[in-house]
Coordinates of C-alpha atoms in Angstrom, one line a residue:
X289 CA 111.9 -43.0 -14.4
X290 CA 108.5 -44.8 -14.8
X291 CA 106.8 -41.5 -13.8
X292 CA 107.9 -40.1 -17.2
X293 CA 106.5 -43.0 -19.3
X294 CA 103.3 -42.1 -21.2
X295 CA 100.3 -44.3 -20.2
X296 CA 99.8 -45.1 -23.9
X297 CA 103.0 -47.2 -23.9
X298 CA 102.0 -49.0 -20.8
X299 CA 98.4 -49.8 -21.8
X300 CA 99.3 -51.1 -25.2
X301 CA 101.2 -54.0 -23.7
X302 CA 98.0 -55.9 -22.9
X303 CA 95.8 -54.4 -25.5
X304 CA 93.1 -56.5 -27.2
X305 CA 90.4 -56.3 -29.8
X306 CA 87.6 -55.8 -27.3
X307 CA 89.2 -52.9 -25.7
X308 CA 90.0 -51.4 -29.1
X309 CA 86.3 -51.5 -30.1
X310 CA 85.3 -49.9 -26.8
X311 CA 87.9 -47.2 -27.2
X312 CA 86.8 -46.4 -30.7
X313 CA 83.1 -46.2 -29.6
X314 CA 84.0 -43.9 -26.7
X315 CA 86.3 -41.7 -28.9
X316 CA 83.5 -41.2 -31.5
X317 CA 81.0 -40.2 -28.8
X318 CA 83.4 -37.8 -27.1
X319 CA 84.3 -36.2 -30.5
X320 CA 80.6 -35.5 -31.1
X321 CA 80.4 -34.0 -27.6
X322 CA 83.5 -31.8 -28.2
X323 CA 82.3 -30.5 -31.6
X324 CA 79.6 -28.0 -30.4
X325 CA 81.6 -27.1 -27.3
X326 CA 84.7 -26.2 -29.3
X327 CA 82.7 -24.0 -31.6
X328 CA 80.9 -22.3 -28.8
X329 CA 84.0 -21.8 -26.7
X330 CA 85.9 -20.5 -29.7
X331 CA 83.4 -17.7 -30.4
X332 CA 83.0 -16.8 -26.7
X333 CA 86.8 -16.6 -26.4
X334 CA 87.1 -14.0 -29.1
X335 CA 88.8 -16.3 -31.6
X336 CA 87.3 -18.1 -34.6
X337 CA 85.6 -21.5 -34.3
X338 CA 88.3 -23.0 -36.5
X339 CA 91.0 -22.2 -33.9
X340 CA 89.1 -24.0 -31.1
X341 CA 88.4 -27.0 -33.3
X342 CA 92.0 -27.3 -34.4
X343 CA 93.1 -26.9 -30.8
X344 CA 90.8 -29.8 -29.8
X345 CA 92.3 -32.0 -32.6
X346 CA 96.0 -31.1 -32.2
X347 CA 96.2 -30.8 -28.4
X348 CA 93.7 -33.6 -27.9
X349 CA 96.0 -35.9 -29.9
X350 CA 99.2 -35.0 -28.0
X351 CA 97.6 -35.1 -24.6
X352 CA 96.4 -38.6 -25.2
X353 CA 99.6 -39.8 -26.9
X354 CA 102.0 -38.5 -24.3
X355 CA 99.8 -38.1 -21.2
X356 CA 100.0 -39.7 -17.8
X357 CA 96.4 -40.7 -17.6
X358 CA 94.6 -43.7 -19.2
X359 CA 91.4 -41.8 -20.0
X360 CA 92.0 -38.0 -19.9
X361 CA 90.5 -36.1 -22.9
X362 CA 92.3 -32.9 -23.7
X363 CA 91.2 -29.8 -25.6
X364 CA 89.8 -26.3 -25.1
X365 CA 87.7 -25.8 -22.0
X366 CA 85.4 -23.3 -20.4
X367 CA 87.9 -22.3 -17.7
X368 CA 90.2 -21.0 -20.4
X369 CA 87.5 -19.0 -22.1
X370 CA 87.8 -16.0 -19.8
X371 CA 91.6 -15.9 -19.9
X372 CA 91.8 -16.3 -23.6
X373 CA 89.3 -13.5 -24.2
X374 CA 91.3 -11.2 -22.0
X375 CA 94.6 -12.0 -23.7
X376 CA 93.2 -11.5 -27.2
X377 CA 91.7 -8.1 -26.2
X378 CA 94.9 -6.9 -24.6
X379 CA 97.7 -8.6 -26.7
X380 CA 96.0 -9.7 -29.9
X381 CA 96.0 -13.2 -31.5
X382 CA 99.8 -13.2 -31.9
X383 CA 100.1 -12.5 -28.2
X384 CA 97.8 -15.4 -27.4
X385 CA 99.9 -17.7 -29.6
X386 CA 103.1 -16.7 -27.9
X387 CA 101.6 -17.0 -24.4
X388 CA 100.3 -20.4 -25.3
X389 CA 103.8 -21.6 -26.4
X390 CA 105.4 -20.1 -23.3
X391 CA 102.8 -21.8 -21.1
X392 CA 103.7 -25.1 -22.7
X393 CA 107.3 -24.6 -21.9
X394 CA 106.4 -23.7 -18.3
X395 CA 104.3 -26.8 -18.0
X396 CA 107.1 -29.1 -19.2
X397 CA 109.5 -27.5 -16.7
X398 CA 106.9 -28.0 -13.9
X399 CA 106.6 -31.7 -14.9
X400 CA 110.4 -32.2 -15.0
X401 CA 110.8 -30.6 -11.6
X402 CA 108.2 -33.0 -10.2
X403 CA 105.6 -30.4 -9.3
X404 CA 102.7 -32.5 -10.4
X405 CA 102.0 -33.7 -6.8
X406 CA 101.5 -30.1 -5.7
X407 CA 97.9 -30.2 -6.8
X408 CA 97.1 -31.9 -3.4
X409 CA 98.1 -28.7 -1.6
X410 CA 95.5 -26.5 -3.3
X411 CA 92.6 -26.3 -0.8
X412 CA 89.1 -27.4 -1.9
X413 CA 87.5 -24.1 -1.2
X414 CA 89.9 -22.4 -3.6
X415 CA 89.2 -24.8 -6.5
X416 CA 85.4 -24.6 -5.8
X417 CA 85.6 -20.8 -5.5
X418 CA 87.4 -20.1 -8.8
X419 CA 85.4 -22.8 -10.7
X420 CA 82.1 -21.3 -9.6
X421 CA 83.4 -17.8 -10.4
X422 CA 84.5 -18.8 -13.9
X423 CA 81.0 -20.4 -14.4
X424 CA 79.3 -17.1 -13.5
X425 CA 81.7 -15.1 -15.8
X426 CA 81.0 -17.5 -18.7
X427 CA 77.2 -17.2 -18.1
X428 CA 77.4 -13.4 -18.0
X429 CA 79.3 -13.3 -21.4
X430 CA 76.4 -15.1 -23.2
X431 CA 73.6 -12.7 -22.4
X432 CA 74.3 -10.5 -25.5
X433 CA 74.1 -13.4 -28.0
X434 CA 71.3 -15.2 -26.2
X435 CA 68.9 -12.3 -26.2
X436 CA 70.2 -10.7 -29.4
X437 CA 71.0 -7.3 -27.8
X438 CA 73.5 -6.6 -30.7
X439 CA 76.0 -4.8 -28.4
X440 CA 79.1 -4.1 -30.5
X441 CA 81.3 -3.2 -27.4
X442 CA 80.7 -5.0 -24.1
X443 CA 82.6 -3.9 -21.0
X444 CA 85.0 -6.5 -19.7
X445 CA 84.3 -5.8 -16.0
X446 CA 81.5 -7.8 -14.5
X447 CA 79.5 -5.1 -12.9
X448 CA 79.8 -2.7 -15.9
X449 CA 78.9 -5.6 -18.2
X450 CA 75.6 -6.2 -16.4
X451 CA 75.0 -2.5 -16.3
X452 CA 75.2 -2.4 -20.1
X453 CA 72.9 -5.4 -20.4
X454 CA 70.3 -3.8 -18.2
X455 CA 70.5 -0.5 -20.1
X456 CA 70.0 -2.1 -23.5
X457 CA 67.7 -5.0 -22.6
X458 CA 64.8 -3.2 -24.4
X459 CA 66.7 -4.0 -27.6
X460 CA 66.3 -7.8 -27.3
X461 CA 65.3 -9.7 -30.4
X462 CA 62.3 -12.0 -29.8
X463 CA 63.3 -14.4 -32.5
X464 CA 66.8 -14.7 -31.2
X465 CA 65.6 -15.2 -27.7
X466 CA 63.1 -17.8 -28.9
X467 CA 65.8 -19.8 -30.6
X468 CA 68.1 -19.6 -27.5
X469 CA 65.3 -20.8 -25.2
X470 CA 64.4 -23.6 -27.6
X471 CA 68.1 -24.7 -27.7
X472 CA 68.1 -24.7 -23.9
X473 CA 65.0 -26.8 -23.7
X474 CA 66.2 -29.4 -26.3
X475 CA 69.7 -29.6 -24.7
X476 CA 68.2 -30.2 -21.2
X477 CA 65.4 -32.6 -22.2
X478 CA 67.2 -34.7 -24.9
X479 CA 69.3 -36.8 -22.4
X480 CA 66.0 -38.2 -21.0
X481 CA 65.5 -39.9 -24.3
X482 CA 69.1 -40.7 -25.5
X483 CA 72.3 -40.4 -23.5
X484 CA 74.7 -41.4 -26.2
X485 CA 74.2 -38.4 -28.5
X486 CA 74.8 -35.2 -26.6
X487 CA 71.8 -32.9 -26.2
X488 CA 73.9 -29.8 -27.1
X489 CA 74.5 -31.3 -30.6
X490 CA 70.8 -32.0 -31.1
X491 CA 70.0 -28.5 -29.9
X492 CA 72.3 -27.0 -32.5
X493 CA 70.9 -29.1 -35.3
X494 CA 67.3 -28.5 -34.5
X495 CA 67.7 -24.7 -34.1
X496 CA 69.9 -24.4 -37.2
X497 CA 67.3 -26.2 -39.3
X498 CA 64.5 -24.0 -37.8
X499 CA 66.3 -20.8 -38.6
X500 CA 67.1 -21.9 -42.2
X501 CA 63.6 -23.3 -42.9
X502 CA 61.7 -20.4 -41.6
X503 CA 64.3 -17.7 -42.5
X504 CA 64.3 -16.2 -39.0
X505 CA 66.3 -13.0 -38.5
X506 CA 68.9 -14.5 -36.2
X507 CA 72.6 -13.8 -36.1
X508 CA 74.6 -16.9 -37.2
X509 CA 78.2 -17.9 -37.0
X510 CA 78.7 -17.2 -40.7
X511 CA 77.1 -13.7 -40.4
X512 CA 79.6 -12.8 -37.7
X513 CA 82.8 -14.6 -39.0
X514 CA 82.1 -15.1 -42.7
X515 CA 82.9 -18.4 -44.4
X516 CA 84.6 -20.9 -42.2
X517 CA 87.7 -22.6 -43.6
X518 CA 88.4 -26.3 -43.3
X519 CA 92.0 -25.9 -44.5
X520 CA 94.5 -27.4 -42.1
X521 CA 96.6 -24.6 -40.4
X522 CA 100.2 -24.4 -41.2
X523 CA 103.0 -23.9 -38.6
X524 CA 103.4 -20.2 -37.8
X525 CA 105.5 -18.3 -35.2
X526 CA 104.7 -14.6 -34.6
X527 CA 107.5 -12.1 -34.3
X528 CA 109.1 -12.4 -30.8
X529 CA 111.1 -9.9 -28.8
X530 CA 112.5 -9.8 -25.3
X531 CA 110.0 -7.0 -24.4
X532 CA 107.1 -9.1 -25.8
X533 CA 108.2 -12.1 -23.8
X534 CA 108.3 -10.1 -20.6
X535 CA 104.9 -8.6 -21.0
X536 CA 103.4 -12.0 -21.8
X537 CA 105.0 -13.8 -18.9
X538 CA 102.1 -13.2 -16.6
X539 CA 99.4 -14.5 -19.1
X540 CA 101.6 -17.5 -19.9
X541 CA 102.1 -18.3 -16.2
X542 CA 98.3 -18.0 -15.7
X543 CA 97.6 -20.4 -18.6
X544 CA 100.2 -22.9 -17.2
X545 CA 98.9 -22.8 -13.7
X546 CA 95.3 -23.1 -14.6
X547 CA 96.0 -25.8 -17.2
X548 CA 98.0 -27.8 -14.6
X549 CA 95.2 -27.5 -12.0
X550 CA 92.4 -28.4 -14.3
X551 CA 94.2 -31.3 -15.9
X552 CA 95.4 -32.8 -12.7
X553 CA 91.9 -32.4 -11.1
X554 CA 90.5 -34.2 -14.1
X555 CA 93.0 -36.9 -13.7
X556 CA 92.1 -37.3 -10.0
X557 CA 88.4 -37.5 -10.9
X558 CA 89.0 -40.1 -13.6
X559 CA 91.2 -42.2 -11.3
X560 CA 88.3 -42.5 -9.0
X561 CA 86.0 -43.6 -11.8
X562 CA 88.3 -46.4 -13.2
X563 CA 90.3 -47.2 -10.0
X564 CA 93.5 -46.2 -11.7
X565 CA 96.4 -44.0 -10.9
X566 CA 97.8 -41.3 -13.2
X567 CA 101.4 -40.1 -13.6
X568 CA 101.0 -36.4 -12.7
X569 CA 104.5 -35.2 -13.8
X570 CA 104.2 -37.0 -17.2
X571 CA 100.7 -35.4 -17.5
X572 CA 102.2 -31.9 -17.1
X573 CA 104.9 -32.7 -19.7
X574 CA 102.2 -33.9 -22.1
X575 CA 100.1 -30.7 -21.4
X576 CA 103.2 -28.7 -22.2
X577 CA 103.9 -30.5 -25.5
X578 CA 100.2 -30.2 -26.5
X579 CA 100.2 -26.4 -25.8
X580 CA 103.4 -25.8 -27.7
X581 CA 102.1 -27.8 -30.7
X582 CA 98.7 -26.0 -30.5
X583 CA 100.4 -22.6 -30.4
X584 CA 102.7 -23.4 -33.3
X585 CA 99.7 -24.5 -35.4
X586 CA 97.8 -21.3 -34.6
X587 CA 95.7 -22.8 -31.9
X588 CA 94.9 -21.7 -28.3
X589 CA 95.5 -23.1 -24.8
X590 CA 94.3 -26.6 -24.0
X591 CA 94.0 -28.7 -20.9
X592 CA 92.2 -31.8 -19.6
X593 CA 88.4 -31.6 -19.8
X594 CA 86.6 -33.1 -16.9
X595 CA 83.2 -33.5 -18.6
X596 CA 84.6 -35.0 -21.8
X597 CA 86.8 -37.3 -19.7
X598 CA 83.8 -38.5 -17.7
X599 CA 81.9 -39.2 -21.0
X600 CA 84.9 -41.2 -22.2
X601 CA 84.9 -43.4 -19.1
X602 CA 81.1 -43.9 -19.1
X603 CA 81.2 -45.0 -22.8
X604 CA 83.9 -47.6 -22.2
X605 CA 87.2 -45.7 -22.9
X606 CA 90.0 -47.2 -20.8
X607 CA 93.2 -46.3 -22.7
X608 CA 94.6 -43.2 -24.5
X609 CA 93.5 -44.8 -27.8
X610 CA 90.1 -43.3 -27.1
X611 CA 91.5 -39.8 -26.9
X612 CA 93.4 -40.3 -30.2
X613 CA 90.3 -41.6 -31.9
X614 CA 88.4 -38.5 -30.6
X615 CA 91.0 -36.3 -32.2
X616 CA 90.9 -38.2 -35.5
X617 CA 87.1 -38.1 -35.7
X618 CA 87.1 -34.4 -35.0
X619 CA 89.5 -34.0 -37.9
X620 CA 87.2 -35.9 -40.2
X621 CA 84.2 -33.8 -39.1
X622 CA 86.1 -30.5 -39.7
X623 CA 87.1 -31.7 -43.2
X624 CA 83.5 -32.7 -44.1
X625 CA 81.1 -30.6 -42.2
X626 CA 82.9 -27.3 -41.4
X627 CA 81.0 -25.2 -44.1
X628 CA 77.7 -26.1 -42.3
X629 CA 78.9 -24.7 -39.0
X630 CA 78.5 -21.2 -40.3
X631 CA 74.7 -21.7 -40.3
X632 CA 74.5 -22.3 -36.5
X633 CA 72.7 -19.5 -34.6
X634 CA 74.8 -17.6 -32.0
X635 CA 71.9 -17.8 -29.5
X636 CA 72.0 -21.6 -29.7
X637 CA 75.8 -21.6 -29.0
X638 CA 75.1 -19.2 -26.1
X639 CA 72.5 -21.6 -24.7
X640 CA 75.1 -24.4 -24.9
X641 CA 77.6 -22.3 -23.0
X642 CA 75.0 -21.5 -20.4
X643 CA 74.6 -25.2 -19.7
X644 CA 78.3 -25.5 -19.6
X645 CA 78.4 -22.7 -17.0
X646 CA 75.7 -24.4 -15.0
X647 CA 77.6 -27.7 -14.9
X648 CA 80.8 -25.9 -14.0
X649 CA 79.2 -23.9 -11.2
X650 CA 79.2 -26.8 -8.7
X651 CA 76.5 -24.8 -6.9
X652 CA 75.7 -27.8 -4.6
X653 CA 79.3 -28.1 -3.4
X654 CA 79.4 -24.3 -3.1
X655 CA 76.3 -24.2 -0.9
X656 CA 77.6 -27.1 1.2
X657 CA 80.9 -25.3 1.8
X658 CA 79.0 -22.3 3.3
X659 CA 78.3 -24.6 6.3
X660 CA 82.1 -25.2 6.7
X661 CA 84.2 -23.4 9.4
X662 CA 84.3 -19.6 8.9
X663 CA 87.9 -19.7 7.7
X664 CA 87.1 -22.0 4.8
X665 CA 84.0 -19.9 4.0
X666 CA 86.2 -16.8 3.9
X667 CA 88.6 -18.5 1.4
X668 CA 85.7 -19.7 -0.7
X669 CA 84.0 -16.3 -0.9
X670 CA 87.2 -14.4 -1.4
X671 CA 88.3 -16.6 -4.3
X672 CA 84.9 -16.5 -5.9
X673 CA 84.6 -12.7 -5.6
X674 CA 88.0 -12.0 -7.0
X675 CA 87.5 -14.4 -9.9
X676 CA 84.3 -12.6 -10.8
X677 CA 85.3 -9.0 -10.1
X678 CA 89.1 -8.9 -10.7
X679 CA 90.7 -11.9 -12.5
X680 CA 91.6 -15.5 -11.9
X681 CA 95.3 -14.9 -11.1
X682 CA 94.4 -12.5 -8.3
X683 CA 91.8 -15.0 -7.0
X684 CA 94.2 -17.9 -6.9
X685 CA 97.1 -15.8 -5.4
X686 CA 95.0 -14.3 -2.7
X687 CA 93.1 -17.5 -2.0
X688 CA 96.2 -19.5 -1.5
X689 CA 97.8 -16.8 0.7
X690 CA 94.7 -16.5 2.8
X691 CA 94.4 -20.3 3.1
X692 CA 98.0 -20.5 4.1
X693 CA 97.7 -17.9 6.9
X694 CA 94.5 -19.5 8.2
X695 CA 96.3 -22.9 8.2
X696 CA 99.2 -21.5 10.1
X697 CA 96.7 -20.0 12.6
X698 CA 95.0 -23.4 13.0
X699 CA 98.3 -25.1 13.6
X700 CA 99.4 -22.5 16.1
X701 CA 96.1 -22.8 18.0
X702 CA 96.5 -26.6 18.0
X703 CA 100.0 -26.3 19.5
X704 CA 100.2 -26.2 23.2
X705 CA 102.9 -25.5 25.8
X706 CA 102.1 -26.4 29.4
X707 CA 103.9 -26.8 32.7
X708 CA 103.4 -30.1 34.4
X709 CA 102.9 -29.9 38.1
X710 CA 100.5 -32.9 38.4
X711 CA 100.7 -35.7 40.9
X712 CA 101.2 -38.2 38.2
X713 CA 102.2 -38.6 34.5
X714 CA 99.8 -40.5 32.4
X715 CA 102.1 -42.9 30.6
X716 CA 101.4 -46.5 29.9
X717 CA 105.0 -47.6 30.3
X718 CA 105.3 -47.3 34.1
X719 CA 103.5 -46.9 37.4
X720 CA 102.2 -43.4 38.3
X721 CA 105.0 -41.3 39.7
X722 CA 105.1 -39.1 42.8
X723 CA 105.1 -35.3 42.5
X724 CA 108.3 -33.9 41.0
X725 CA 110.8 -32.4 43.3
X726 CA 110.5 -28.7 43.9
X727 CA 113.9 -28.2 42.2
X728 CA 112.7 -29.7 38.9
X729 CA 110.1 -28.3 36.4
X730 CA 108.7 -30.0 33.4
X731 CA 107.4 -28.2 30.3
X732 CA 105.4 -30.2 27.7
X733 CA 105.1 -29.2 24.1
X734 CA 102.2 -30.6 22.0
X735 CA 101.8 -30.3 18.2
X736 CA 104.0 -28.9 15.5
X737 CA 106.7 -26.7 16.9
X738 CA 107.1 -24.0 14.2
X739 CA 107.1 -20.2 13.8
X740 CA 103.3 -20.0 14.4
X741 CA 103.7 -21.7 17.8
X742 CA 107.1 -20.3 18.9
X743 CA 105.5 -17.3 20.5
X744 CA 103.4 -19.5 22.7
X745 CA 106.6 -21.2 23.9
X746 CA 108.3 -17.9 24.6
X747 CA 105.2 -16.7 26.5
X748 CA 105.1 -19.9 28.6
X749 CA 108.7 -19.4 29.7
X750 CA 107.9 -16.1 31.3
X751 CA 106.8 -18.1 34.3
X752 CA 110.2 -19.9 34.4
X753 CA 111.7 -19.5 37.9
X754 CA 115.4 -19.1 38.0
X755 CA 115.8 -21.0 41.2
X756 CA 115.0 -24.3 39.5
X757 CA 117.9 -26.7 39.3
X758 CA 116.6 -28.9 36.4
X759 CA 114.2 -28.1 33.5
X760 CA 112.8 -31.1 31.5
X761 CA 111.4 -30.3 28.1
X762 CA 108.9 -33.1 27.1
X763 CA 108.6 -33.3 23.3
X764 CA 107.0 -36.7 22.6
X765 CA 104.1 -35.0 20.7
X766 CA 106.2 -32.7 18.6
X767 CA 106.5 -34.2 15.1
X768 CA 108.3 -31.3 13.4
X769 CA 110.3 -28.2 14.3
X770 CA 111.4 -25.3 12.1
X771 CA 114.3 -22.9 12.5
X772 CA 112.1 -20.2 14.3
X773 CA 111.1 -22.7 16.9
X774 CA 114.7 -24.0 17.2
X775 CA 115.8 -20.4 17.8
X776 CA 113.3 -20.2 20.7
X777 CA 114.7 -23.4 22.1
X778 CA 118.3 -22.1 21.8
X779 CA 117.2 -19.0 23.8
X780 CA 115.8 -21.3 26.5
X781 CA 119.1 -23.2 26.7
X782 CA 121.1 -19.9 27.0
X783 CA 118.8 -18.8 29.8
X784 CA 119.2 -22.1 31.6
X785 CA 123.0 -21.9 31.2
X786 CA 123.1 -18.3 32.5
X787 CA 121.1 -19.3 35.7
X788 CA 122.9 -22.7 36.2
X789 CA 119.7 -24.7 35.4
X790 CA 120.3 -28.1 33.8
X791 CA 118.2 -28.6 30.6
X792 CA 117.1 -32.1 29.7
X793 CA 114.8 -33.3 26.9
X794 CA 112.6 -36.4 26.7
X795 CA 110.7 -38.1 23.9
X796 CA 112.2 -36.1 21.1
X797 CA 111.2 -37.3 17.6
X798 CA 113.3 -37.9 14.6
X799 CA 113.0 -34.6 12.7
X800 CA 113.4 -32.3 15.7
X801 CA 116.4 -34.4 16.9
X802 CA 118.0 -34.2 13.5
X803 CA 117.7 -30.4 13.4
X804 CA 119.2 -30.2 16.9
X805 CA 122.0 -32.5 16.1
X806 CA 122.8 -30.7 12.8
X807 CA 123.0 -27.3 14.5
X808 CA 125.2 -28.5 17.4
X809 CA 122.4 -28.3 20.0
X810 CA 122.7 -32.0 21.1
X811 CA 126.4 -31.6 21.7
X812 CA 125.8 -28.3 23.5
X813 CA 123.6 -29.8 26.3
X814 CA 125.1 -33.3 26.1
X815 CA 123.7 -36.4 24.3
X816 CA 123.3 -38.2 27.6
X817 CA 120.6 -35.7 28.6
X818 CA 118.2 -36.8 25.9
X819 CA 115.8 -39.5 27.2
X820 CA 113.3 -41.7 25.7
X821 CA 110.6 -41.2 28.3
X822 CA 109.7 -38.6 31.0
X823 CA 110.4 -41.2 33.7
X824 CA 113.9 -41.8 32.5
X825 CA 114.4 -38.0 32.4
X826 CA 113.1 -37.7 36.0
X827 CA 115.5 -40.4 37.1
X828 CA 118.3 -38.6 35.2
X829 CA 117.4 -35.4 37.0
X830 CA 117.6 -37.0 40.4
X831 CA 120.9 -38.6 39.5
X832 CA 122.3 -35.3 38.2
X833 CA 121.2 -33.4 41.3
X834 CA 122.7 -36.1 43.6
X835 CA 125.9 -36.0 41.6
X836 CA 125.9 -32.3 41.6
X837 CA 125.2 -32.3 45.4
X838 CA 128.1 -34.7 46.0
X839 CA 130.4 -32.6 43.8
X840 CA 129.4 -29.5 45.7
X841 CA 130.1 -31.2 49.1
X842 CA 133.5 -32.4 47.9
X843 CA 134.4 -28.9 46.8
X844 CA 133.2 -27.6 50.2
X845 CA 135.3 -30.2 52.1
X846 CA 138.3 -29.4 49.9
X847 CA 137.8 -25.7 50.7
X848 CA 137.7 -26.4 54.4
X849 CA 140.9 -28.4 54.3
X850 CA 142.7 -25.6 52.4
X851 CA 141.5 -23.1 55.0
X852 CA 142.6 -25.4 57.9
X853 CA 146.0 -25.9 56.3
X854 CA 146.5 -22.1 56.3

């Protein structure tokens, strides 16, 4: 049951003062990084900045306290921005809270069922495709605030959204655009001078002071949302009905799947940075607890944040204490500085999110994947296009289905069925053999023998001559066999039995043999006709034909005696 023990409990056994100081330092820095991101993501998601900040505090604490990673930092992320916005528009804030709690329950179930390891089965082109697609969607949602177009209603569809931007671009505000560009420049250049304090925070401070000092006509957080409250939210559950749960099941499942993927990917990345190993199922359980707590407290979905986790590692964080400190520092910041957040220009926050989108885009990896095999490129472009034009759920579903079909095709192409009529068998065990007798035929199977390759097997047997006396099926390179392939093998055995051809098998591996034995196939043809090597099978074929010949002669002599006696 060690896979369900939080990493916090494990790491505290050998904890010391030096590591505590390093964790505190890392936690403070990560909190400062999370502050502007949480505010920006909250506004872009269609919720208030407070909801994002309290999500970062509440969910961040639970993810670190109960998670399966030493260094993962949890909270609201850019990937959820698109989903959250869509849920708020369609189902309202109460719908979002219910979906978040439902997603938490789903995540706990996934962890308990041991589904944490399934992340390894999601192909890289899919994760790159939907991550790049989300980045483009995030970037496109910031155009209105960055240029001050003042559009009250923005279409949710990607193409229609850009059409609205183009039609109203003449309405841009020069002062708003100037502030946005300045925020971009500061955020990009600041790390060249200081890497400890995030450039996004400095950009917000500089542009906020600029707007206030010079009284620039720029839309601010307070102008849009009014006064921001620093009061701690109280537990609250919206009215729930069966119909409501049914209609929110799909959004909840989307949140759960995306949260699991992003968190476990962040865990894998952080493992590589610290040389550690996370507990994937415990991490899913912690993500579930965090999302339930966030929903009950009026927050929104949370997951592991790759960028904040990387910052934690780079600044010395090595235990979940750093994540807990990050949540505590954010709490203090909200209590003290929340009223000042309403002075932040929206164009500055848009600039911060544009940088987030750029960092998420993985454009170098995307460009490199375009040189991959055509099947991988197809999965990449399909996932990317559906993420941008339809939604993330459709992108993941279609991407996985397409990747699965292409994988099956590759495996089927790799599988081979051939008839051996060579003068020798290449086998290191014995000397080269002479040509097989004309009464014996050998078929060799290579690769996984499954439904994708069963058709090849059936096609190859069309050349099977019914005047053979022995058919040897060589299976030394068949690691697995499924029920479809077994059915094809059973058809071969019935055909052999009908035409009095003896079927023998050589080199069968453990899994195929187990399936044959379990379904009575071994007993059907006789366990003695399974051989370790092709040479033993050939010798067995000779012995069987000799014995069969002798038996036939004895029957003939007996027949002659009976006829003579009459």
